[in-house]
Short mmCIF file of C-alpha atoms and ligand atoms in Angstrom, two decimals:
data_model
loop_
_atom_site.label_atom_id
_atom_site.label_comp_id
_atom_site.label_asym_id
_atom_site.label_seq_id
_atom_site.Cartn_x
_atom_site.Cartn_y
_atom_site.Cartn_z
CA MET G 1 2.85 9.02 3.37
CA PRO G 2 2.24 11.30 0.11
CA LEU G 3 -0.55 14.03 0.30
CA HIS G 4 -2.10 15.69 -2.90
CA VAL G 5 -3.86 18.44 -1.99
CA GLU G 6 -5.69 20.77 -4.19
CA PRO G 7 -8.31 23.93 -4.13
CA SER G 8 -11.21 22.93 -5.08
CA VAL G 9 -12.18 19.25 -5.82
CA ASP G 10 -12.47 19.60 -9.93
CA ALA G 11 -8.38 20.30 -9.56
CA LEU G 12 -8.53 17.21 -7.32
CA MET G 13 -9.86 15.06 -9.56
CA HIS G 14 -7.85 16.07 -12.52
CA THR G 15 -4.84 15.85 -10.53
CA VAL G 16 -6.01 12.09 -9.35
CA ALA G 17 -6.48 10.99 -13.25
CA ASN G 18 -3.11 12.11 -14.51
CA TRP G 19 -1.39 10.48 -11.54
CA MET G 20 -3.29 6.95 -12.58
CA VAL G 21 -2.45 7.60 -16.42
CA GLU G 22 0.85 7.97 -15.08
CA LEU G 23 0.75 5.11 -13.11
CA ILE G 24 -1.07 2.76 -15.49
CA ALA G 25 0.95 3.44 -18.25
CA ASP G 26 4.40 3.08 -16.05
CA THR G 27 3.05 -0.07 -14.55
CA LEU G 28 1.94 -1.31 -18.39
CA LYS G 29 5.89 -1.23 -19.15
CA LYS G 30 6.48 -3.94 -16.59
CA GLN G 31 3.45 -6.09 -16.53
CA SER G 32 0.70 -7.23 -19.07
CA ARG G 33 -2.36 -6.50 -17.17
CA PHE G 34 -3.51 -2.99 -14.75
CA THR G 35 -5.54 -4.39 -11.92
CA ILE G 36 -7.74 -2.01 -9.96
CA ALA G 37 -10.48 -2.06 -7.66
CA LEU G 38 -12.90 0.86 -7.39
CA SER G 39 -14.26 2.95 -4.64
CA GLY G 40 -17.84 3.44 -3.72
CA GLY G 41 -19.63 6.28 -2.61
CA ASN G 42 -20.35 9.88 -4.28
CA THR G 43 -16.61 11.32 -4.24
CA PRO G 44 -15.45 8.49 -7.65
CA LYS G 45 -18.21 9.58 -9.93
CA SER G 46 -16.56 12.86 -10.70
CA LEU G 47 -13.02 10.57 -11.59
CA HIS G 48 -14.59 8.65 -13.05
CA LEU G 49 -16.29 11.05 -15.74
CA LEU G 50 -13.04 12.80 -16.08
CA LEU G 51 -11.89 9.37 -17.49
CA ALA G 52 -14.19 8.54 -19.57
CA SER G 53 -13.79 12.29 -21.05
CA PRO G 54 -12.01 13.11 -23.87
CA THR G 55 -8.93 14.96 -21.37
CA TYR G 56 -8.01 11.57 -20.77
CA ARG G 57 -9.96 8.49 -22.38
CA ASN G 58 -7.22 8.09 -24.82
CA LYS G 59 -4.05 8.13 -22.67
CA ILE G 60 -6.05 4.64 -21.11
CA GLU G 61 -5.21 1.19 -22.20
CA TRP G 62 -7.79 0.09 -20.59
CA ASP G 63 -8.37 -3.54 -23.00
CA LYS G 64 -5.49 -4.48 -20.01
CA LEU G 65 -6.99 -3.00 -17.14
CA HIS G 66 -9.16 -5.24 -14.92
CA PHE G 67 -11.78 -3.82 -12.25
CA PHE G 68 -12.74 -4.80 -9.30
CA TRP G 69 -14.43 -3.40 -5.96
CA GLY G 70 -13.56 -2.19 -2.19
CA ASP G 71 -16.72 -3.07 -0.81
CA GLU G 72 -20.54 -3.51 -2.25
CA ARG G 73 -23.93 -2.46 -0.74
CA PHE G 74 -25.91 -5.80 -0.82
CA VAL G 75 -29.36 -4.76 -3.06
CA PRO G 76 -29.12 -5.66 -6.72
CA PHE G 77 -27.19 -3.83 -9.39
CA ASN G 78 -30.42 -1.46 -10.98
CA ASP G 79 -30.58 0.12 -7.46
CA GLU G 80 -28.88 3.38 -7.10
CA ARG G 81 -27.51 3.00 -3.90
CA ASN G 82 -25.07 -0.28 -6.08
CA ASN G 83 -21.10 0.60 -6.29
CA ALA G 84 -21.03 -1.04 -9.22
CA LYS G 85 -24.01 0.48 -11.12
CA MET G 86 -22.13 3.64 -10.37
CA ALA G 87 -19.51 3.09 -11.68
CA PHE G 88 -21.15 1.30 -14.92
CA ASP G 89 -23.06 4.59 -15.03
CA THR G 90 -20.58 6.87 -14.48
CA LEU G 91 -17.84 5.12 -16.30
CA LEU G 92 -17.71 1.78 -17.65
CA ASN G 93 -20.47 2.31 -20.34
CA SER G 94 -18.24 4.70 -21.66
CA VAL G 95 -15.37 3.26 -22.13
CA PRO G 96 -13.54 0.04 -24.34
CA VAL G 97 -13.72 -2.31 -21.51
CA LYS G 98 -14.98 -6.14 -22.23
CA LYS G 99 -16.98 -8.07 -19.72
CA GLU G 100 -14.52 -10.21 -18.93
CA GLN G 101 -12.74 -7.37 -17.57
CA ILE G 102 -14.70 -6.77 -14.94
CA HIS G 103 -15.29 -8.43 -11.51
CA ILE G 104 -18.31 -7.44 -9.56
CA MET G 105 -18.68 -8.83 -6.35
CA GLN G 106 -22.27 -10.90 -7.22
CA THR G 107 -25.63 -9.44 -5.06
CA GLU G 108 -28.55 -11.06 -6.06
CA ASN G 109 -29.58 -14.83 -5.98
CA ILE G 110 -26.61 -15.23 -3.15
CA THR G 111 -26.55 -14.72 0.50
CA PRO G 112 -23.91 -12.16 1.45
CA GLU G 113 -21.49 -14.67 2.68
CA ALA G 114 -21.12 -16.73 -0.48
CA SER G 115 -20.90 -13.57 -2.28
CA ALA G 116 -17.63 -12.93 -0.22
CA GLU G 117 -16.49 -16.69 -0.58
CA ALA G 118 -16.93 -16.18 -4.22
CA TYR G 119 -15.07 -12.76 -4.93
CA GLU G 120 -12.84 -14.36 -2.51
CA ALA G 121 -12.23 -17.44 -4.72
CA ILE G 122 -11.79 -14.65 -8.10
CA LEU G 123 -8.86 -13.34 -6.23
CA HIS G 124 -7.24 -16.44 -5.28
CA LYS G 125 -7.49 -16.87 -8.66
CA TYR G 126 -5.67 -13.34 -9.39
CA PHE G 127 -2.81 -12.60 -6.82
CA ASN G 128 -1.89 -16.25 -5.49
CA ASN G 129 1.76 -16.29 -5.78
CA GLN G 130 1.91 -12.36 -6.91
CA PRO G 131 4.18 -9.80 -4.87
CA PHE G 132 0.93 -7.81 -5.09
CA SER G 133 -2.54 -8.07 -5.05
CA PHE G 134 -4.52 -4.82 -6.76
CA ASP G 135 -2.28 -2.36 -8.96
CA LEU G 136 -4.14 -0.19 -7.60
CA VAL G 137 -6.90 0.38 -4.59
CA LEU G 138 -9.18 3.55 -5.02
CA LEU G 139 -10.94 4.05 -1.40
CA GLY G 140 -12.94 7.03 0.11
CA MET G 141 -13.35 7.41 3.62
CA GLY G 142 -16.40 8.13 5.29
CA ASP G 143 -17.07 11.08 7.91
CA ASP G 144 -16.69 8.67 10.53
CA GLY G 145 -13.49 7.36 9.30
CA HIS G 146 -14.09 4.46 7.42
CA THR G 147 -13.59 3.11 4.38
CA LEU G 148 -14.15 -0.06 2.68
CA SER G 149 -17.03 -1.65 4.86
CA LEU G 150 -15.01 -1.29 7.27
CA PHE G 151 -16.71 1.28 9.56
CA PRO G 152 -15.96 2.03 13.32
CA GLY G 153 -16.89 -0.41 16.23
CA THR G 154 -16.77 -3.39 13.38
CA ASN G 155 -15.08 -6.33 14.12
CA VAL G 156 -13.97 -6.49 10.09
CA ILE G 157 -12.07 -4.31 11.13
CA HIS G 158 -9.26 -7.03 12.90
CA GLU G 159 -10.24 -9.50 10.17
CA THR G 160 -6.49 -10.44 9.90
CA GLN G 161 -6.84 -14.00 6.93
CA LYS G 162 -10.06 -13.63 4.82
CA TRP G 163 -9.40 -11.64 1.72
CA VAL G 164 -13.38 -10.64 1.34
CA THR G 165 -16.20 -10.82 4.32
CA SER G 166 -19.57 -9.61 4.39
CA LEU G 167 -21.49 -8.13 7.40
CA TRP G 168 -24.12 -6.67 8.93
CA LEU G 169 -24.69 -3.31 8.91
CA ALA G 170 -27.65 -1.90 11.48
CA ALA G 171 -27.39 2.13 10.84
CA GLN G 172 -27.84 1.70 6.79
CA ASP G 173 -30.64 -1.60 7.49
CA MET G 174 -28.78 -3.64 5.09
CA TYR G 175 -25.79 -6.10 4.51
CA ARG G 176 -22.19 -5.16 2.94
CA VAL G 177 -19.94 -6.58 1.15
CA THR G 178 -16.34 -5.87 1.98
CA LEU G 179 -12.07 -6.69 0.65
CA THR G 180 -10.45 -6.93 4.73
CA ALA G 181 -7.33 -4.53 4.96
CA PRO G 182 -5.05 -8.16 4.59
CA ILE G 183 -5.65 -7.77 0.34
CA VAL G 184 -5.88 -4.16 0.35
CA ASN G 185 -3.02 -4.22 2.31
CA GLN G 186 -1.11 -6.07 -0.25
CA SER G 187 -1.37 -3.47 -2.51
CA ALA G 188 0.71 -1.70 -5.03
CA HIS G 189 -0.71 1.72 -4.32
CA VAL G 190 -3.36 2.50 -2.84
CA ALA G 191 -5.19 6.04 -3.42
CA PHE G 192 -7.35 7.45 -0.82
CA ILE G 193 -9.84 10.15 -2.29
CA THR G 194 -11.52 12.26 0.43
CA THR G 195 -13.50 16.27 -0.32
CA GLY G 196 -15.65 18.05 1.55
CA SER G 197 -15.15 20.58 4.71
CA ASN G 198 -17.79 17.23 6.31
CA LYS G 199 -14.48 14.84 6.40
CA ALA G 200 -11.43 17.51 7.69
CA HIS G 201 -11.83 16.28 11.25
CA ALA G 202 -11.76 12.04 10.25
CA LEU G 203 -8.99 12.89 8.49
CA LYS G 204 -7.54 14.92 11.14
CA ALA G 205 -8.12 12.44 13.36
CA VAL G 206 -6.80 9.87 10.99
CA LEU G 207 -3.44 11.06 9.38
CA GLU G 208 -2.61 13.12 13.28
CA GLY G 209 -4.32 11.47 15.69
CA PRO G 210 -3.41 8.72 17.27
CA SER G 211 -3.74 5.19 16.53
CA ASN G 212 -7.44 3.98 16.99
CA VAL G 213 -8.60 1.53 13.81
CA ASP G 214 -11.19 0.68 15.86
CA GLN G 215 -12.50 4.29 15.97
CA TYR G 216 -10.69 5.55 12.49
CA PRO G 217 -11.01 2.41 10.47
CA SER G 218 -9.05 3.76 7.63
CA GLN G 219 -5.65 3.42 9.75
CA ILE G 220 -5.97 0.49 9.66
CA ILE G 221 -4.82 0.61 6.01
CA GLN G 222 -1.87 0.61 5.25
CA PRO G 223 -0.28 -1.44 2.15
CA LYS G 224 3.11 -3.34 1.69
CA GLY G 225 2.94 -0.17 -1.48
CA SER G 226 2.50 3.08 -1.62
CA LEU G 227 0.08 4.81 0.04
CA HIS G 228 -1.41 8.51 -1.69
CA TRP G 229 -3.74 10.78 0.02
CA PHE G 230 -5.57 13.42 -2.41
CA ALA G 231 -7.74 15.82 -0.89
CA ASP G 232 -9.55 19.10 -1.46
CA ALA G 233 -8.57 22.06 0.69
CA ALA G 234 -12.14 21.64 1.90
CA ALA G 235 -11.08 18.57 3.69
CA THR G 236 -7.29 18.95 4.59
CA ALA G 237 -8.44 22.20 6.47
CA LEU G 238 -7.46 21.19 10.49
CA LEU G 239 -4.14 19.80 9.51
CA THR G 240 -1.50 21.19 10.79
CA PRO G 241 0.21 22.87 8.41
CA SER G 242 3.20 21.55 6.62
CA VAL G 243 6.26 23.57 7.03
O1 6PG V 1 -19.76 1.36 -0.69
C1 6PG V 1 -19.64 2.69 -0.13
O2 6PG V 1 -19.67 3.45 0.52
C2 6PG V 1 -17.88 3.38 0.36
O3 6PG V 1 -17.22 1.89 -0.26
C3 6PG V 1 -17.71 3.68 1.28
O4 6PG V 1 -16.58 4.05 2.43
C4 6PG V 1 -17.26 5.17 0.80
O5 6PG V 1 -15.54 5.23 0.21
C5 6PG V 1 -17.17 6.65 1.80
O6 6PG V 1 -18.69 6.78 2.31
C6 6PG V 1 -17.17 7.81 1.20
O7 6PG V 1 -18.21 7.91 0.66
P1 6PG V 1 -18.37 9.55 0.13
O8 6PG V 1 -17.30 9.30 -1.00
O9 6PG V 1 -19.88 9.33 -0.64
O10 6PG V 1 -18.44 10.34 1.18
#
């Protein structure tokens, strides 16, 4: 499981962007489209801005990408907490992608449960009978070791059938819609991007601690394809130095 470490967030995001450019180009030599699931939260913002910058934007065949999300906060699109809005603001409004290539999780005029069912139907349309599900899933990790909306102690961690589900997150007083481990673990490539000293304890527990998916749900992500971790020096400060 490759761990890519860079001294700074800026250097790390250039490493991720270059890795993505190469992965997308290599994949598109073998197939006509590339499916990517974006992560929410704050960490992806600087990566998105970099991908949309002159340095990288012309290295990606945007018209062949299809965008999905790993999870969504169940708030209106125009709410600043909405993950799809963040992706539009930092990337999708700045690159040549048609709306037909973008598949957001519905959070308006629908219930969380119905939104999860509707998204699952979209995924079955794209992935049924495929050797892999997503070509790439980008993931973040919370300082409690959660990923997607698989939070410690929640039942969704152990979902084995549904590809998409919803949950009430009392701590944040909101519903979430999230991909589950079965669909993410069918991916060709999964990349965690984790930065900051506040992630160091969880990263050590996830990567070096005993298996404990209820306490550190990120551990349940074990894809059929490749699993990469991209982290800055601050987030990896507690890891056992590799010889
Ligand atoms: O909707 C979300 O919040 C994300 O999908 C979530 O899983 C995120 O990746 C982690 O919470 C890390 O968030 P930061 O990048 O903001 O630390």
